[in-house]
Each structure stands twice: as C-alpha cells, then as structure tokens.
Short mmCIF file of C-alpha atoms and ligand atoms in Angstrom, two decimals:
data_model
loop_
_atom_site.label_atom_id
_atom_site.label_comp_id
_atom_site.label_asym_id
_atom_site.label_seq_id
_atom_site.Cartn_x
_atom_site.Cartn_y
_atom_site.Cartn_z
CA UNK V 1 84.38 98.66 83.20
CA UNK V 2 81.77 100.87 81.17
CA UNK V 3 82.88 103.82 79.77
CA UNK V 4 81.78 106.17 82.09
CA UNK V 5 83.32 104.48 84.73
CA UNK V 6 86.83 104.86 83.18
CA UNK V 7 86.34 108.26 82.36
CA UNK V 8 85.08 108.99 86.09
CA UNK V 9 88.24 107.11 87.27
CA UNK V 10 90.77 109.52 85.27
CA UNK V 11 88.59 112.81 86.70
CA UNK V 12 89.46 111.11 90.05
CA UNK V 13 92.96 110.57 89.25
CA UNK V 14 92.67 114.22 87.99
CA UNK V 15 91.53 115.83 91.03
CA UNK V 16 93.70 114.15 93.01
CA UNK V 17 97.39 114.93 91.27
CA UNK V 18 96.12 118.37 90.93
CA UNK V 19 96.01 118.88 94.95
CA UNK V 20 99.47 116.99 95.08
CA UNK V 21 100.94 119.35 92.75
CA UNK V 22 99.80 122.48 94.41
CA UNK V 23 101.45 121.17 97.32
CA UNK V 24 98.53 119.46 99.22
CA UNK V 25 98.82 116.64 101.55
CA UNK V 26 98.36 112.74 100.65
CA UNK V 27 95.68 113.00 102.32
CA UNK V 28 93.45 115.16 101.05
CA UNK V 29 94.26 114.30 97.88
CA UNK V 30 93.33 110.56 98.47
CA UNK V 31 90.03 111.80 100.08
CA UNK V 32 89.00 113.64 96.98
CA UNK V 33 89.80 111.38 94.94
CA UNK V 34 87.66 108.95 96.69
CA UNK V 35 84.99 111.79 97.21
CA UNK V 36 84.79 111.77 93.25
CA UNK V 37 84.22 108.24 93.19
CA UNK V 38 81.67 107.99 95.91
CA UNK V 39 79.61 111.18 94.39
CA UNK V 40 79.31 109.58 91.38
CA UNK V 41 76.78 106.80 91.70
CA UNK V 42 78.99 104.27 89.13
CA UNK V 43 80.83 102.30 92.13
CA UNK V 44 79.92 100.39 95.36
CA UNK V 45 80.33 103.30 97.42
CA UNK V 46 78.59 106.71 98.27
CA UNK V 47 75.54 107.05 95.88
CA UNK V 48 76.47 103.94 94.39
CA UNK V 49 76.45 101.59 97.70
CA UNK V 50 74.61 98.36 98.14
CA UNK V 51 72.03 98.37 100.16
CA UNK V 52 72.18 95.39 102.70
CA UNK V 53 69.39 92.15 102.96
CA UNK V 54 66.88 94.28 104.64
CA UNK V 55 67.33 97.11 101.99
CA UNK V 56 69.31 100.19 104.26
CA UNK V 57 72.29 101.08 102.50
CA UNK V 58 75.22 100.79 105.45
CA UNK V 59 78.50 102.23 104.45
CA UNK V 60 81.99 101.60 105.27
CA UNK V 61 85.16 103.87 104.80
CA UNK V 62 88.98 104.79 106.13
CA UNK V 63 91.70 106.38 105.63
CA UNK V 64 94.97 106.62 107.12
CA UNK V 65 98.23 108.68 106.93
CA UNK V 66 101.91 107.37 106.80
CA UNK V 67 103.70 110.60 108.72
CA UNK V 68 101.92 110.24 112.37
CA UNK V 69 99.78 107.09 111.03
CA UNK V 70 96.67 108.68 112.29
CA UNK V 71 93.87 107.47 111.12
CA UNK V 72 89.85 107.20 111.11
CA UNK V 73 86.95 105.27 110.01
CA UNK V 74 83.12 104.98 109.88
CA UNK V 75 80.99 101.62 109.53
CA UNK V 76 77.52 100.89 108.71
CA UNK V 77 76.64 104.44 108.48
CA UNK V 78 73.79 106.03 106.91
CA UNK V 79 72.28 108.74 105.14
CA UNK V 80 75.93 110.12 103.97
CA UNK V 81 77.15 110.92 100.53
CA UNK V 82 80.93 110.93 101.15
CA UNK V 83 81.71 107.89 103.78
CA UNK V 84 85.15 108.93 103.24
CA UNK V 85 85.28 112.64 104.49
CA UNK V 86 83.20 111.00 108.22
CA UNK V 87 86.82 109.01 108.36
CA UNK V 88 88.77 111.95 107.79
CA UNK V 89 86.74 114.04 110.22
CA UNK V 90 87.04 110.82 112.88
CA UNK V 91 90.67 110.88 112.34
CA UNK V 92 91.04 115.58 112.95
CA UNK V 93 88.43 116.04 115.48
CA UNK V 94 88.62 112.86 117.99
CA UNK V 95 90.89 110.89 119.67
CA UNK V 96 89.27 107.70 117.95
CA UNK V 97 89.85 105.61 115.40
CA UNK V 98 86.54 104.04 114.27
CA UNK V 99 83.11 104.77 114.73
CA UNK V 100 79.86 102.88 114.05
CA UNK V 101 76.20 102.79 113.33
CA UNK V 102 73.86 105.18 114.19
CA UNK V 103 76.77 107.13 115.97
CA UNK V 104 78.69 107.10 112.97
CA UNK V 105 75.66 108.94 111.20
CA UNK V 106 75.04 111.38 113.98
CA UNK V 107 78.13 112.38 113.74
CA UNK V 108 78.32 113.26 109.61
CA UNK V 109 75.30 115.09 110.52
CA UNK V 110 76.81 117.08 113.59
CA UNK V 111 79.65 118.57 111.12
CA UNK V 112 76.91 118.74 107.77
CA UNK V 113 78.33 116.05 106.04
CA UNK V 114 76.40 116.11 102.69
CA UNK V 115 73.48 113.63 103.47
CA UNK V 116 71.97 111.17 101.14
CA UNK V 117 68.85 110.50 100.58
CA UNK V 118 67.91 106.76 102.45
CA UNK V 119 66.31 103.98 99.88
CA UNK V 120 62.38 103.43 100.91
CA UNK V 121 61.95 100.89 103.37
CA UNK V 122 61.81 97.84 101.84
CA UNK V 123 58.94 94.84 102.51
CA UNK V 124 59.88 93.87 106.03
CA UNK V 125 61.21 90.43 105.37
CA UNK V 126 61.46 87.60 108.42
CA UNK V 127 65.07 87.04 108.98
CA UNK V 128 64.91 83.60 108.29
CA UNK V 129 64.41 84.62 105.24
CA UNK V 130 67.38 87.29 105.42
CA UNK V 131 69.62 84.55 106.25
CA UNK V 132 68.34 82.13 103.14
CA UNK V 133 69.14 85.66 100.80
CA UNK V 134 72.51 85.68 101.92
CA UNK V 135 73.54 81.66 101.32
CA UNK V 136 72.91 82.93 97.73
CA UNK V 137 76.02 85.18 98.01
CA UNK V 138 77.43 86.50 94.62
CA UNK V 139 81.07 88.55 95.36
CA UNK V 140 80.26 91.28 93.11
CA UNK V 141 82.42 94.17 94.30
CA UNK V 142 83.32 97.41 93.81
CA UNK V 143 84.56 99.39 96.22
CA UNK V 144 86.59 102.25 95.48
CA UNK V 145 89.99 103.04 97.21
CA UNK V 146 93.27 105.46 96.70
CA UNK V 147 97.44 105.33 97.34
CA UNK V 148 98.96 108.86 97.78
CA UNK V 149 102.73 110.35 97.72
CA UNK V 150 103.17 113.94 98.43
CA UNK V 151 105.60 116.16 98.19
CA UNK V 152 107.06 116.17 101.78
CA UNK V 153 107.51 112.25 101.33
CA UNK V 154 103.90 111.51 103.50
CA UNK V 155 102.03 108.43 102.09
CA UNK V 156 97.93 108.31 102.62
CA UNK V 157 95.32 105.57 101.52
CA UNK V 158 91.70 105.32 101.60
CA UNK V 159 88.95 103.09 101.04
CA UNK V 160 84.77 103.20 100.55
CA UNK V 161 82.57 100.58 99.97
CA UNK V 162 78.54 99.47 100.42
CA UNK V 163 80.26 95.69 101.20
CA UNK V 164 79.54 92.89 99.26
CA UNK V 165 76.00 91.52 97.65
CA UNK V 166 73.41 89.62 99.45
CA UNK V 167 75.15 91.18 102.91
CA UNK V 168 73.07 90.69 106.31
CA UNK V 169 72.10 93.60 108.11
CA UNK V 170 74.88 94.97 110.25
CA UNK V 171 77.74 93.33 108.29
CA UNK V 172 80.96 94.97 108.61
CA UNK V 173 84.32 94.09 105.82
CA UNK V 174 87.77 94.84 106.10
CA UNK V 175 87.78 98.54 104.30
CA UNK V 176 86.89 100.20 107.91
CA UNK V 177 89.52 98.09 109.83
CA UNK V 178 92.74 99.46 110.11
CA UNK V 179 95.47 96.76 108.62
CA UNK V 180 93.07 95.47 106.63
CA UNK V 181 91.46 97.13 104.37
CA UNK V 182 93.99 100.08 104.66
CA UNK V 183 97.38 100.80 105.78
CA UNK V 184 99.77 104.03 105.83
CA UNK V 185 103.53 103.82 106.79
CA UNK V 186 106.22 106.67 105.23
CA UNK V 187 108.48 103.70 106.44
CA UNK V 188 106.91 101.11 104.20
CA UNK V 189 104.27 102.50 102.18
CA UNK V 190 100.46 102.81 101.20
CA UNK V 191 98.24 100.29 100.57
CA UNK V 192 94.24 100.10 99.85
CA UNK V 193 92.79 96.89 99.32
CA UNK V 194 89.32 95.20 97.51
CA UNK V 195 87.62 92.09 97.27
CA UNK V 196 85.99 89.45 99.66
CA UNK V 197 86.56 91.32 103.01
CA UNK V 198 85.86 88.42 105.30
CA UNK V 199 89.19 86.79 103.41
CA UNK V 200 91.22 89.88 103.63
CA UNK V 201 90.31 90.43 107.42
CA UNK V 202 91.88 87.15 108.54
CA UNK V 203 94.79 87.77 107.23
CA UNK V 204 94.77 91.32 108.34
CA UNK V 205 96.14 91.88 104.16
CA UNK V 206 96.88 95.72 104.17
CA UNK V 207 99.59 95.47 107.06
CA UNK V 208 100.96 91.84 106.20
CA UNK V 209 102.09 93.83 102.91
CA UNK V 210 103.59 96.77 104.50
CA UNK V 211 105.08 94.60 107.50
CA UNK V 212 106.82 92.50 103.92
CA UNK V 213 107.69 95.87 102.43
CA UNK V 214 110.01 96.55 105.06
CA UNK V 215 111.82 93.44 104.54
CA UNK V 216 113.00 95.34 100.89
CA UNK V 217 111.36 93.31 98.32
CA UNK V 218 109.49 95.18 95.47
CA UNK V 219 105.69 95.75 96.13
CA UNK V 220 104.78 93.55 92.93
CA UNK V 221 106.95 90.67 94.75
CA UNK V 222 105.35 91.16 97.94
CA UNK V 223 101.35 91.55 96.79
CA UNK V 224 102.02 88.27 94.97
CA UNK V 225 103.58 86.13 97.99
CA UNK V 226 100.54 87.85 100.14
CA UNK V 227 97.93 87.22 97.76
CA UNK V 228 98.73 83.46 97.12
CA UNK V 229 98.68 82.69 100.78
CA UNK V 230 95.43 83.86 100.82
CA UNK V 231 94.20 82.08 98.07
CA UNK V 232 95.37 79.18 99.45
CA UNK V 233 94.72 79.14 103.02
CA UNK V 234 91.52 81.22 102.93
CA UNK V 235 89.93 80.95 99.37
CA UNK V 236 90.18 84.47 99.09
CA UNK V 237 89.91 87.38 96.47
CA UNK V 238 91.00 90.33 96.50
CA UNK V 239 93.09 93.47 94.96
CA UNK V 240 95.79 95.74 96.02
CA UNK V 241 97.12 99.33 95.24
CA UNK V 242 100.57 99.70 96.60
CA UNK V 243 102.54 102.80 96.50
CA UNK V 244 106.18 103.02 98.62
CA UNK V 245 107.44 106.75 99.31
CA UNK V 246 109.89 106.07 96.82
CA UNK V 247 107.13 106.64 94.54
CA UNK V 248 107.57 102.64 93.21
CA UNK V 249 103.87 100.88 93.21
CA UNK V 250 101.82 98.03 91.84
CA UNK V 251 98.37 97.22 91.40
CA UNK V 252 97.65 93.45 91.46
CA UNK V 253 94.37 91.36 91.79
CA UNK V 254 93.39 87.70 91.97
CA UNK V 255 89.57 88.89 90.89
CA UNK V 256 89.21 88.76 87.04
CA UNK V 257 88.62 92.87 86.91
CA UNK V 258 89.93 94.85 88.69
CA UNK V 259 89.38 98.84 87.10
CA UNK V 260 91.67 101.02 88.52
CA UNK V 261 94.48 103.47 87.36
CA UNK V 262 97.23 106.34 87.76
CA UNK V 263 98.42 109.01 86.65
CA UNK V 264 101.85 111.13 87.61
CA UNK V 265 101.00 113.95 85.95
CA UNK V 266 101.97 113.56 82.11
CA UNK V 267 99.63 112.70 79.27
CA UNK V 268 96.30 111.11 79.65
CA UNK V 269 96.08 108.89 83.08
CA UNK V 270 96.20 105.21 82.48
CA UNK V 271 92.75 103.47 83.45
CA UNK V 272 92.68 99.90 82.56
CA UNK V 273 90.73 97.02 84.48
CA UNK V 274 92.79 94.34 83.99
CA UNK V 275 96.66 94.33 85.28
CA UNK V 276 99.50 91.74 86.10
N1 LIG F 301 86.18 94.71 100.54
C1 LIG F 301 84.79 95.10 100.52
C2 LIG F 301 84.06 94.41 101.62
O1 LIG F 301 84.26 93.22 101.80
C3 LIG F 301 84.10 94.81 99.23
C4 LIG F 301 84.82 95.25 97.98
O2 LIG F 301 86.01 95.45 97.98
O3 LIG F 301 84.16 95.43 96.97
O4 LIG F 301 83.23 95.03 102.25
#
C-alpha cells in the first residue's frame, strides 16, 4: 500500500464515521466512503478502474442494507465516476435489483451521475487475440468495499471494482451479485468481499458467512472455516470485512495484502494492509 493510498483510506474511514455520528444511516455512510475511494484514482474502482481486453473501462458496484435488505447494483457500466451511488440510486428509485450495460449507463446519466471521461479507443484487436490476452491472467486486485453500523442498529455494505486484469470484454465478478460480493442482514451482519470473483461467486461467499453467523460463532471463526473451503475446493482468493450489529468484526484475507482499515471514532483510524 503506498502512502497515499493509506492516507486516502483513513479520509474514507473519516467521512464515513462522521455521517454515522451525526446520526446518518449505514448506508450512506458506506456509500461515501466508497465514493471517496472511487474519486480518487488510487484503487480498482471509479477513476482508478481497469479497463477490460478491448480497452473500455466496465464497472461493477452494490450495496445493500441489513433493516429491509434492499439492495441495488450496476455492472459493466460506463462513463461513471461513482459506480457506487448508480447502486444506491437502483436500490431508491426502482423496484430492481441489478442493472447492466449500456442500461446501467443510461441510467447514471438520466439522474446526472458525475460522468467520467471514457479511455480512447484502443487498436481494435481480433478477439482471438482477446482471448490469448486473457490466458495471461495476473489476479491483481483492488477493489474497494465498506461494513457499516449505525445508530438505530441497521448494518450496510458496499463494494466497487474495474474486475480483475487481463478481463474479456463483458466480464462480470461477484461485487455486483448479491450474496456474493455483498451481503446485509441486522440479523447476522455486514459483509463486503475482494479477490478472484469467479472463486467467490461459486461459493456465493458473502451469504455463506452471514448464513454461519447466525449459527453464533465469532466472525473471525466463521471467515476462516469459509475461506479454507474455498481454498480448497475452488483455488480461490479472496478477503472479507465483517461487521455484526453488535458492533464485533474482522477483516481476514487469504491474498498476501490486503489494505484496509477502521476507525470507531477515537484517535487516528487504523490502516494497515496486512491482518490475521
Ligand atoms: N472481486 C473483484 C472481481 O472479481 C476483484 C477484486 O476484488 O479486486 O471483479
């Protein structure tokens, strides 16, 4: 983690306890967190995306509250700064869950999402040659994510990535599917996940945690029993932030890195990217 990054993540964690303690929701304050993150060009997300094989940067974001457990997300969308706020706005203003695509852009635009300016168009490159780009696959990641508690009790998480490197056009992970990338329960708790999403998908991660926490094991015990079945039946990677409306959480990761942090409030916030 470079230095601005960790000093980006505390003015994140900043923003965010600061709505909490004036009373806001979870929610929002998980989706400015995220909106800091995404804004700030230093993570795989927002400014900072990936841009897929054929060179379009396609975003993916959701979030999801633990009162009602609404929630909303975008994929492959375009053009958008803040990924994040097009899942929030999915979630108030429709009946839907997910939207994608071109769709997904027009509607950011319809409600002036801020819009980001799209990379040139690459050399147009013959898809065999896409596909022989993506057997080269390096699972660099990056994508940025927040737990919430407010004061009512409600829980909220959120997630926003570009996906991982060397990605073919079109390719979706798990931070825009519900249970997978993100989950939201005030019975259970919170959870936003990273790493390899095609891993994390098949074992639908975010709700096999929260489905554990309600069994009453701690959320460090659970992450770890979840995280080395997927190792070992799916060769997967990933990372977890877990947060129970009890206010107990963990953050755990089989990756090497993982930067991340909190903060409740006192002192400096703690940003560190390593944990166990
Ligand atoms: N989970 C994301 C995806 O697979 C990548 C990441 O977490 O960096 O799209």
């Amino acid at each position: 983690m470079t230095s601005s990054q960790a000093a980006c993540l505390r003015a994140a964690l900043q923003v965010g306890y600061h709505l909490l303690d004036r009373g806001g929701s979870a929610l929002i304050a998980v989706e400015h967190t995220i909106r800091v993150l995404e804004r700030s060009g230093l993570f795989n997300a927002g400014r900072g995306a990936y841009l897929q094989l054929d060179g379009v940067r396609r975003m993916d974001a959701s979030i999801m509250e633990g009162d009602s457990l609404r929630a909303g997300a975008v994929a492959s969308i375009e053009g958008v700064v803040h990924p994040i706020s097009a899942a929030r706005y999915v979630m108030e203003v429709t009946e839907h869950v997910l939207l994608v695509g071109p769709m997904a852009t027009k509607f950011a635009q319809h409600f002036k999402l801020e819009p980001q300016k799209r990379p040139a168009p690459q050399l147009v490159l013959s898809y065999d040659l896409v596909l022989k780009r993506m057997r080269t696959t390096r699972n660099r990641h990056g994508t940025v994510g927040a737990v919430a508690l407010d004061q009512s009790g409600t829980v909220a998480a959120g997630a926003s990535t570009g996906g991982i490197d060397r990605m073919l056009p079109g390719r979706v992970g798990d931070t825009p599917i519900i249970g997978c990338g993100v989950y939201a329960d005030n019975e259970t708790g919170a959870v936003s996940m990273t790493g390899w999403g095609e891993s994390i998908m098949r074992l639908a991660v975010a709700k096999e945690i929260c489905d554990r926490l309600r069994r009453g094991s701690t959320p460090g015990q659970v992450v770890r029993v979840v995280f080395q079945r997927l190792v070992k039946k799916v060769h997967g990677s990933a990372g977890a932030l877990v947060l129970t409306p009890q206010g107990r959480f963990t953050i755990v990761h089989v990756t090497p890195h993982m930067a991340a942090g909190w903060w409740d409030g006192k002192g400096e916030p703690t940003v560190k990217d390593r944990f166990q």
